[in-house]
Amino acid sequence: MQIVIPQLPDAIICLDGEFPEANFFSAFPGVPLIAADGAALQLQKLALQPAVIIGDMDTLRASGSMHNFSDIPQLLVENQDKTDYEKCLDYCLDNGLTAVLVCGVHGGEMEHSLNNWSITIRYAEHLHLCLYDRGRYGLPLSVSAELPTQPDDIISLIPQPYVQLTTEGLHWPLTREELRLGAREGARNRA
């Protein structure tokens, strides 16, 4: 059984979507921020500096702000077969950064959010990924796991695409229950 224990991540990937407030990042002292292209602009507005900017740089070029980031390492990856998120995840894999927190996954358009979740599932085979959005964390799990919780924490179990599971410590326990995407999900249970 995998025990999911909160720890400092090796890196925080910042995507150019809905961003947390600056004080969120202060909870992770010394953890490098990896900006996916346009996320560098959002970090700049929060007076935060990324350790590296990765992507095709189309958003930074279009904003006319490339010169504002000349002192920050930039990894230009023009491969249009991969998203900037995938390019950041590849960078983490190549540099031994295996515990990664991701913020900004909701890009304002439904296809960005769905695509980012699909990418997360694919890369979760090789990285320990945790997504953050508006006070909520999302963990892609493919093995049994134990998660420390507080009473009344909301726990949603969304199958990708199918799971049979048993839970302990939830308000509505599941015993060898089948959850299937498009048929039955387990949203908004409580610890």
PDB file of C-alpha atoms in Angstrom:
ATOM      1  CA  MET A   1       0.000   0.000   0.000  1.00  0.00           C
ATOM      2  CA  GLN A   2       1.286   3.433  -0.916  1.00  0.00           C
ATOM      3  CA  ILE A   3       1.054   5.889   1.958  1.00  0.00           C
ATOM      4  CA  VAL A   4       0.415   9.397   0.688  1.00  0.00           C
ATOM      5  CA  ILE A   5       2.084  11.734   3.155  1.00  0.00           C
ATOM      6  CA  PRO A   6       2.248  15.467   2.576  1.00  0.00           C
ATOM      7  CA  GLN A   7       5.844  16.516   1.955  1.00  0.00           C
ATOM      8  CA  LEU A   8       7.720  19.277   0.240  1.00  0.00           C
ATOM      9  CA  PRO A   9       7.731  18.651  -3.497  1.00  0.00           C
ATOM     10  CA  ASP A  10      10.953  18.608  -5.529  1.00  0.00           C
ATOM     11  CA  ALA A  11       9.468  21.262  -7.832  1.00  0.00           C
ATOM     12  CA  ILE A  12       6.318  23.254  -8.497  1.00  0.00           C
ATOM     13  CA  ILE A  13       5.173  23.442 -12.114  1.00  0.00           C
ATOM     14  CA  CYS A  14       3.187  26.584 -12.806  1.00  0.00           C
ATOM     15  CA  LEU A  15       0.888  26.394 -15.813  1.00  0.00           C
ATOM     16  CA  ASP A  16      -0.712  29.461 -17.388  1.00  0.00           C
ATOM     17  CA  GLY A  17      -4.147  28.873 -15.863  1.00  0.00           C
ATOM     18  CA  GLU A  18      -5.956  29.913 -12.694  1.00  0.00           C
ATOM     19  CA  PHE A  19      -3.228  30.691 -10.179  1.00  0.00           C
ATOM     20  CA  PRO A  20      -3.103  30.619  -6.375  1.00  0.00           C
ATOM     21  CA  GLU A  21      -2.218  33.722  -4.353  1.00  0.00           C
ATOM     22  CA  ALA A  22       1.448  34.520  -3.648  1.00  0.00           C
ATOM     23  CA  ASN A  23       1.203  33.300  -0.035  1.00  0.00           C
ATOM     24  CA  PHE A  24       0.492  29.772  -1.309  1.00  0.00           C
ATOM     25  CA  PHE A  25       4.051  29.553  -2.628  1.00  0.00           C
ATOM     26  CA  SER A  26       5.546  30.685   0.700  1.00  0.00           C
ATOM     27  CA  ALA A  27       4.523  27.306   2.154  1.00  0.00           C
ATOM     28  CA  PHE A  28       7.208  25.713  -0.060  1.00  0.00           C
ATOM     29  CA  PRO A  29      10.473  27.487   0.789  1.00  0.00           C
ATOM     30  CA  GLY A  30      13.373  26.610  -1.479  1.00  0.00           C
ATOM     31  CA  VAL A  31      11.232  24.587  -3.890  1.00  0.00           C
ATOM     32  CA  PRO A  32      12.027  25.668  -7.468  1.00  0.00           C
ATOM     33  CA  LEU A  33       9.218  27.105  -9.581  1.00  0.00           C
ATOM     34  CA  ILE A  34       9.088  25.845 -13.151  1.00  0.00           C
ATOM     35  CA  ALA A  35       7.080  28.193 -15.351  1.00  0.00           C
ATOM     36  CA  ALA A  36       5.368  26.872 -18.463  1.00  0.00           C
ATOM     37  CA  ASP A  37       5.797  29.799 -20.882  1.00  0.00           C
ATOM     38  CA  GLY A  38       3.051  32.339 -20.024  1.00  0.00           C
ATOM     39  CA  ALA A  39       2.966  31.306 -16.364  1.00  0.00           C
ATOM     40  CA  ALA A  40       6.147  33.370 -15.991  1.00  0.00           C
ATOM     41  CA  LEU A  41       4.002  36.482 -16.470  1.00  0.00           C
ATOM     42  CA  GLN A  42       1.675  35.414 -13.661  1.00  0.00           C
ATOM     43  CA  LEU A  43       4.613  34.703 -11.360  1.00  0.00           C
ATOM     44  CA  GLN A  44       6.030  38.125 -12.177  1.00  0.00           C
ATOM     45  CA  LYS A  45       2.731  39.770 -11.132  1.00  0.00           C
ATOM     46  CA  LEU A  46       3.071  37.938  -7.785  1.00  0.00           C
ATOM     47  CA  ALA A  47       6.697  39.143  -7.445  1.00  0.00           C
ATOM     48  CA  LEU A  48       7.938  35.546  -7.723  1.00  0.00           C
ATOM     49  CA  GLN A  49      10.758  34.397  -9.950  1.00  0.00           C
ATOM     50  CA  PRO A  50      10.812  31.002 -11.653  1.00  0.00           C
ATOM     51  CA  ALA A  51      13.950  28.902 -11.625  1.00  0.00           C
ATOM     52  CA  VAL A  52      13.393  28.142 -15.321  1.00  0.00           C
ATOM     53  CA  ILE A  53      10.882  28.972 -18.054  1.00  0.00           C
ATOM     54  CA  ILE A  54      10.017  26.106 -20.397  1.00  0.00           C
ATOM     55  CA  GLY A  55       7.982  25.927 -23.588  1.00  0.00           C
ATOM     56  CA  ASP A  56       7.665  27.298 -27.085  1.00  0.00           C
ATOM     57  CA  MET A  57       7.651  30.858 -25.659  1.00  0.00           C
ATOM     58  CA  ASP A  58       4.752  31.924 -27.868  1.00  0.00           C
ATOM     59  CA  THR A  59       2.933  33.646 -24.992  1.00  0.00           C
ATOM     60  CA  LEU A  60       6.035  35.486 -23.769  1.00  0.00           C
ATOM     61  CA  ARG A  61       6.864  36.600 -27.319  1.00  0.00           C
ATOM     62  CA  ALA A  62       3.302  37.768 -27.976  1.00  0.00           C
ATOM     63  CA  SER A  63       3.288  39.760 -24.717  1.00  0.00           C
ATOM     64  CA  GLY A  64       6.485  41.580 -25.679  1.00  0.00           C
ATOM     65  CA  SER A  65       7.916  40.649 -22.278  1.00  0.00           C
ATOM     66  CA  MET A  66      10.806  38.362 -23.230  1.00  0.00           C
ATOM     67  CA  HIS A  67      13.310  41.010 -22.133  1.00  0.00           C
ATOM     68  CA  ASN A  68      11.837  40.997 -18.600  1.00  0.00           C
ATOM     69  CA  PHE A  69      13.052  37.427 -18.163  1.00  0.00           C
ATOM     70  CA  SER A  70      16.532  37.645 -19.706  1.00  0.00           C
ATOM     71  CA  ASP A  71      18.185  36.755 -16.382  1.00  0.00           C
ATOM     72  CA  ILE A  72      16.110  33.560 -15.965  1.00  0.00           C
ATOM     73  CA  PRO A  73      17.139  30.334 -17.707  1.00  0.00           C
ATOM     74  CA  GLN A  74      14.802  29.570 -20.592  1.00  0.00           C
ATOM     75  CA  LEU A  75      14.429  26.184 -22.205  1.00  0.00           C
ATOM     76  CA  LEU A  76      12.960  26.724 -25.656  1.00  0.00           C
ATOM     77  CA  VAL A  77      11.258  23.532 -26.853  1.00  0.00           C
ATOM     78  CA  GLU A  78       9.552  24.183 -30.166  1.00  0.00           C
ATOM     79  CA  ASN A  79       8.095  20.663 -30.501  1.00  0.00           C
ATOM     80  CA  GLN A  80       4.400  21.330 -31.208  1.00  0.00           C
ATOM     81  CA  ASP A  81       3.521  17.670 -30.658  1.00  0.00           C
ATOM     82  CA  LYS A  82       3.790  18.302 -26.910  1.00  0.00           C
ATOM     83  CA  THR A  83       2.142  20.910 -24.720  1.00  0.00           C
ATOM     84  CA  ASP A  84       4.195  23.206 -22.503  1.00  0.00           C
ATOM     85  CA  TYR A  85       2.947  21.141 -19.545  1.00  0.00           C
ATOM     86  CA  GLU A  86       4.444  17.979 -21.070  1.00  0.00           C
ATOM     87  CA  LYS A  87       7.689  19.849 -21.742  1.00  0.00           C
ATOM     88  CA  CYS A  88       7.855  20.833 -18.053  1.00  0.00           C
ATOM     89  CA  LEU A  89       7.143  17.264 -16.949  1.00  0.00           C
ATOM     90  CA  ASP A  90       9.870  15.979 -19.301  1.00  0.00           C
ATOM     91  CA  TYR A  91      12.263  18.497 -17.722  1.00  0.00           C
ATOM     92  CA  CYS A  92      11.387  17.123 -14.274  1.00  0.00           C
ATOM     93  CA  LEU A  93      11.990  13.555 -15.426  1.00  0.00           C
ATOM     94  CA  ASP A  94      15.318  14.505 -17.025  1.00  0.00           C
ATOM     95  CA  ASN A  95      16.465  16.279 -13.851  1.00  0.00           C
ATOM     96  CA  GLY A  96      15.380  13.749 -11.224  1.00  0.00           C
ATOM     97  CA  LEU A  97      12.543  15.892  -9.871  1.00  0.00           C
ATOM     98  CA  THR A  98      10.036  13.158  -9.062  1.00  0.00           C
ATOM     99  CA  ALA A  99       7.631  14.734  -6.525  1.00  0.00           C
ATOM    100  CA  VAL A 100       5.919  17.545  -8.416  1.00  0.00           C
ATOM    101  CA  LEU A 101       3.149  19.908  -7.372  1.00  0.00           C
ATOM    102  CA  VAL A 102       1.258  21.469 -10.290  1.00  0.00           C
ATOM    103  CA  CYS A 103      -0.812  24.654 -10.173  1.00  0.00           C
ATOM    104  CA  GLY A 104      -2.637  26.546 -12.905  1.00  0.00           C
ATOM    105  CA  VAL A 105      -4.088  23.389 -14.485  1.00  0.00           C
ATOM    106  CA  HIS A 106      -7.364  25.106 -15.380  1.00  0.00           C
ATOM    107  CA  GLY A 107      -6.566  27.260 -18.387  1.00  0.00           C
ATOM    108  CA  GLY A 108      -9.958  28.914 -18.614  1.00  0.00           C
ATOM    109  CA  GLU A 109     -11.165  26.609 -21.379  1.00  0.00           C
ATOM    110  CA  MET A 110     -12.602  23.170 -20.772  1.00  0.00           C
ATOM    111  CA  GLU A 111     -10.293  21.439 -23.245  1.00  0.00           C
ATOM    112  CA  HIS A 112      -7.234  22.813 -21.399  1.00  0.00           C
ATOM    113  CA  SER A 113      -8.444  21.346 -18.125  1.00  0.00           C
ATOM    114  CA  LEU A 114      -9.388  17.978 -19.608  1.00  0.00           C
ATOM    115  CA  ASN A 115      -6.169  17.744 -21.611  1.00  0.00           C
ATOM    116  CA  ASN A 116      -4.062  18.654 -18.580  1.00  0.00           C
ATOM    117  CA  TRP A 117      -5.744  15.915 -16.540  1.00  0.00           C
ATOM    118  CA  SER A 118      -5.103  13.393 -19.323  1.00  0.00           C
ATOM    119  CA  ILE A 119      -1.424  14.384 -19.379  1.00  0.00           C
ATOM    120  CA  THR A 120      -1.294  14.104 -15.579  1.00  0.00           C
ATOM    121  CA  ILE A 121      -2.611  10.537 -15.689  1.00  0.00           C
ATOM    122  CA  ARG A 122      -0.053   9.564 -18.339  1.00  0.00           C
ATOM    123  CA  TYR A 123       2.930  11.046 -16.487  1.00  0.00           C
ATOM    124  CA  ALA A 124       1.780   9.735 -13.088  1.00  0.00           C
ATOM    125  CA  GLU A 125       3.267   6.399 -14.135  1.00  0.00           C
ATOM    126  CA  HIS A 126       6.729   7.991 -13.735  1.00  0.00           C
ATOM    127  CA  LEU A 127       6.250  10.944 -11.371  1.00  0.00           C
ATOM    128  CA  HIS A 128       4.483  11.562  -8.058  1.00  0.00           C
ATOM    129  CA  LEU A 129       2.124  14.324  -9.172  1.00  0.00           C
ATOM    130  CA  CYS A 130      -0.219  16.415  -7.094  1.00  0.00           C
ATOM    131  CA  LEU A 131      -2.467  19.092  -8.595  1.00  0.00           C
ATOM    132  CA  TYR A 132      -3.568  22.166  -6.655  1.00  0.00           C
ATOM    133  CA  ASP A 133      -6.592  24.335  -7.412  1.00  0.00           C
ATOM    134  CA  ARG A 134      -8.448  26.721  -5.096  1.00  0.00           C
ATOM    135  CA  GLY A 135      -7.603  24.962  -1.851  1.00  0.00           C
ATOM    136  CA  ARG A 136      -8.105  21.461  -3.249  1.00  0.00           C
ATOM    137  CA  TYR A 137      -5.544  18.808  -4.132  1.00  0.00           C
ATOM    138  CA  GLY A 138      -5.885  16.127  -6.799  1.00  0.00           C
ATOM    139  CA  LEU A 139      -3.835  12.940  -6.757  1.00  0.00           C
ATOM    140  CA  PRO A 140      -3.785  10.432  -9.600  1.00  0.00           C
ATOM    141  CA  LEU A 141      -3.505   7.020  -7.921  1.00  0.00           C
ATOM    142  CA  SER A 142      -3.213   3.605  -9.503  1.00  0.00           C
ATOM    143  CA  VAL A 143      -2.406   1.562  -6.395  1.00  0.00           C
ATOM    144  CA  SER A 144      -3.865   1.186  -2.917  1.00  0.00           C
ATOM    145  CA  ALA A 145      -3.140   4.264  -0.861  1.00  0.00           C
ATOM    146  CA  GLU A 146      -3.541   5.628   2.623  1.00  0.00           C
ATOM    147  CA  LEU A 147      -4.221   9.343   2.863  1.00  0.00           C
ATOM    148  CA  PRO A 148      -4.098  11.269   6.130  1.00  0.00           C
ATOM    149  CA  THR A 149      -7.267  13.336   6.495  1.00  0.00           C
ATOM    150  CA  GLN A 150      -9.083  15.596   8.918  1.00  0.00           C
ATOM    151  CA  PRO A 151     -12.740  15.040   9.873  1.00  0.00           C
ATOM    152  CA  ASP A 152     -15.088  16.324   7.163  1.00  0.00           C
ATOM    153  CA  ASP A 153     -12.352  16.632   4.497  1.00  0.00           C
ATOM    154  CA  ILE A 154     -14.002  16.196   1.101  1.00  0.00           C
ATOM    155  CA  ILE A 155     -12.721  13.116  -0.684  1.00  0.00           C
ATOM    156  CA  SER A 156     -13.781  12.554  -4.290  1.00  0.00           C
ATOM    157  CA  LEU A 157     -12.932   9.307  -6.042  1.00  0.00           C
ATOM    158  CA  ILE A 158     -13.169   9.719  -9.813  1.00  0.00           C
ATOM    159  CA  PRO A 159     -12.304   6.558 -11.781  1.00  0.00           C
ATOM    160  CA  GLN A 160     -10.015   6.828 -14.797  1.00  0.00           C
ATOM    161  CA  PRO A 161     -11.842   5.026 -16.383  1.00  0.00           C
ATOM    162  CA  TYR A 162     -12.656   2.111 -14.016  1.00  0.00           C
ATOM    163  CA  VAL A 163     -11.851   0.993 -10.493  1.00  0.00           C
ATOM    164  CA  GLN A 164     -13.122  -1.492  -7.964  1.00  0.00           C
ATOM    165  CA  LEU A 165     -12.306  -0.296  -4.471  1.00  0.00           C
ATOM    166  CA  THR A 166     -12.878  -0.551  -0.764  1.00  0.00           C
ATOM    167  CA  THR A 167     -12.514   2.483   1.483  1.00  0.00           C
ATOM    168  CA  GLU A 168     -12.111   2.946   5.215  1.00  0.00           C
ATOM    169  CA  GLY A 169     -12.726   6.080   7.233  1.00  0.00           C
ATOM    170  CA  LEU A 170     -15.206   7.731   4.869  1.00  0.00           C
ATOM    171  CA  HIS A 171     -18.731   8.855   5.728  1.00  0.00           C
ATOM    172  CA  TRP A 172     -20.092   6.715   2.890  1.00  0.00           C
ATOM    173  CA  PRO A 173     -17.853   3.619   2.875  1.00  0.00           C
ATOM    174  CA  LEU A 174     -17.343   1.620  -0.274  1.00  0.00           C
ATOM    175  CA  THR A 175     -16.868  -2.159  -0.175  1.00  0.00           C
ATOM    176  CA  ARG A 176     -15.604  -3.683  -3.424  1.00  0.00           C
ATOM    177  CA  GLU A 177     -17.640  -1.018  -5.213  1.00  0.00           C
ATOM    178  CA  GLU A 178     -17.248  -0.512  -8.931  1.00  0.00           C
ATOM    179  CA  LEU A 179     -16.823   3.051 -10.144  1.00  0.00           C
ATOM    180  CA  ARG A 180     -16.747   3.697 -13.883  1.00  0.00           C
ATOM    181  CA  LEU A 181     -16.314   6.991 -15.689  1.00  0.00           C
ATOM    182  CA  GLY A 182     -19.551   7.830 -17.430  1.00  0.00           C
ATOM    183  CA  ALA A 183     -21.558   5.434 -15.262  1.00  0.00           C
ATOM    184  CA  ARG A 184     -20.839   5.930 -11.570  1.00  0.00           C
ATOM    185  CA  GLU A 185     -18.361   8.191  -9.824  1.00  0.00           C
ATOM    186  CA  GLY A 186     -17.590   8.827  -6.164  1.00  0.00           C
ATOM    187  CA  ALA A 187     -17.679  12.610  -5.862  1.00  0.00           C
ATOM    188  CA  ARG A 188     -17.799  14.541  -2.581  1.00  0.00           C
ATOM    189  CA  ASN A 189     -17.550  11.828   0.030  1.00  0.00           C
ATOM    190  CA  ARG A 190     -16.243  12.941   3.452  1.00  0.00           C
ATOM    191  CA  ALA A 191     -13.588  11.766   5.850  1.00  0.00           C
TER     192      ALA A 191
END
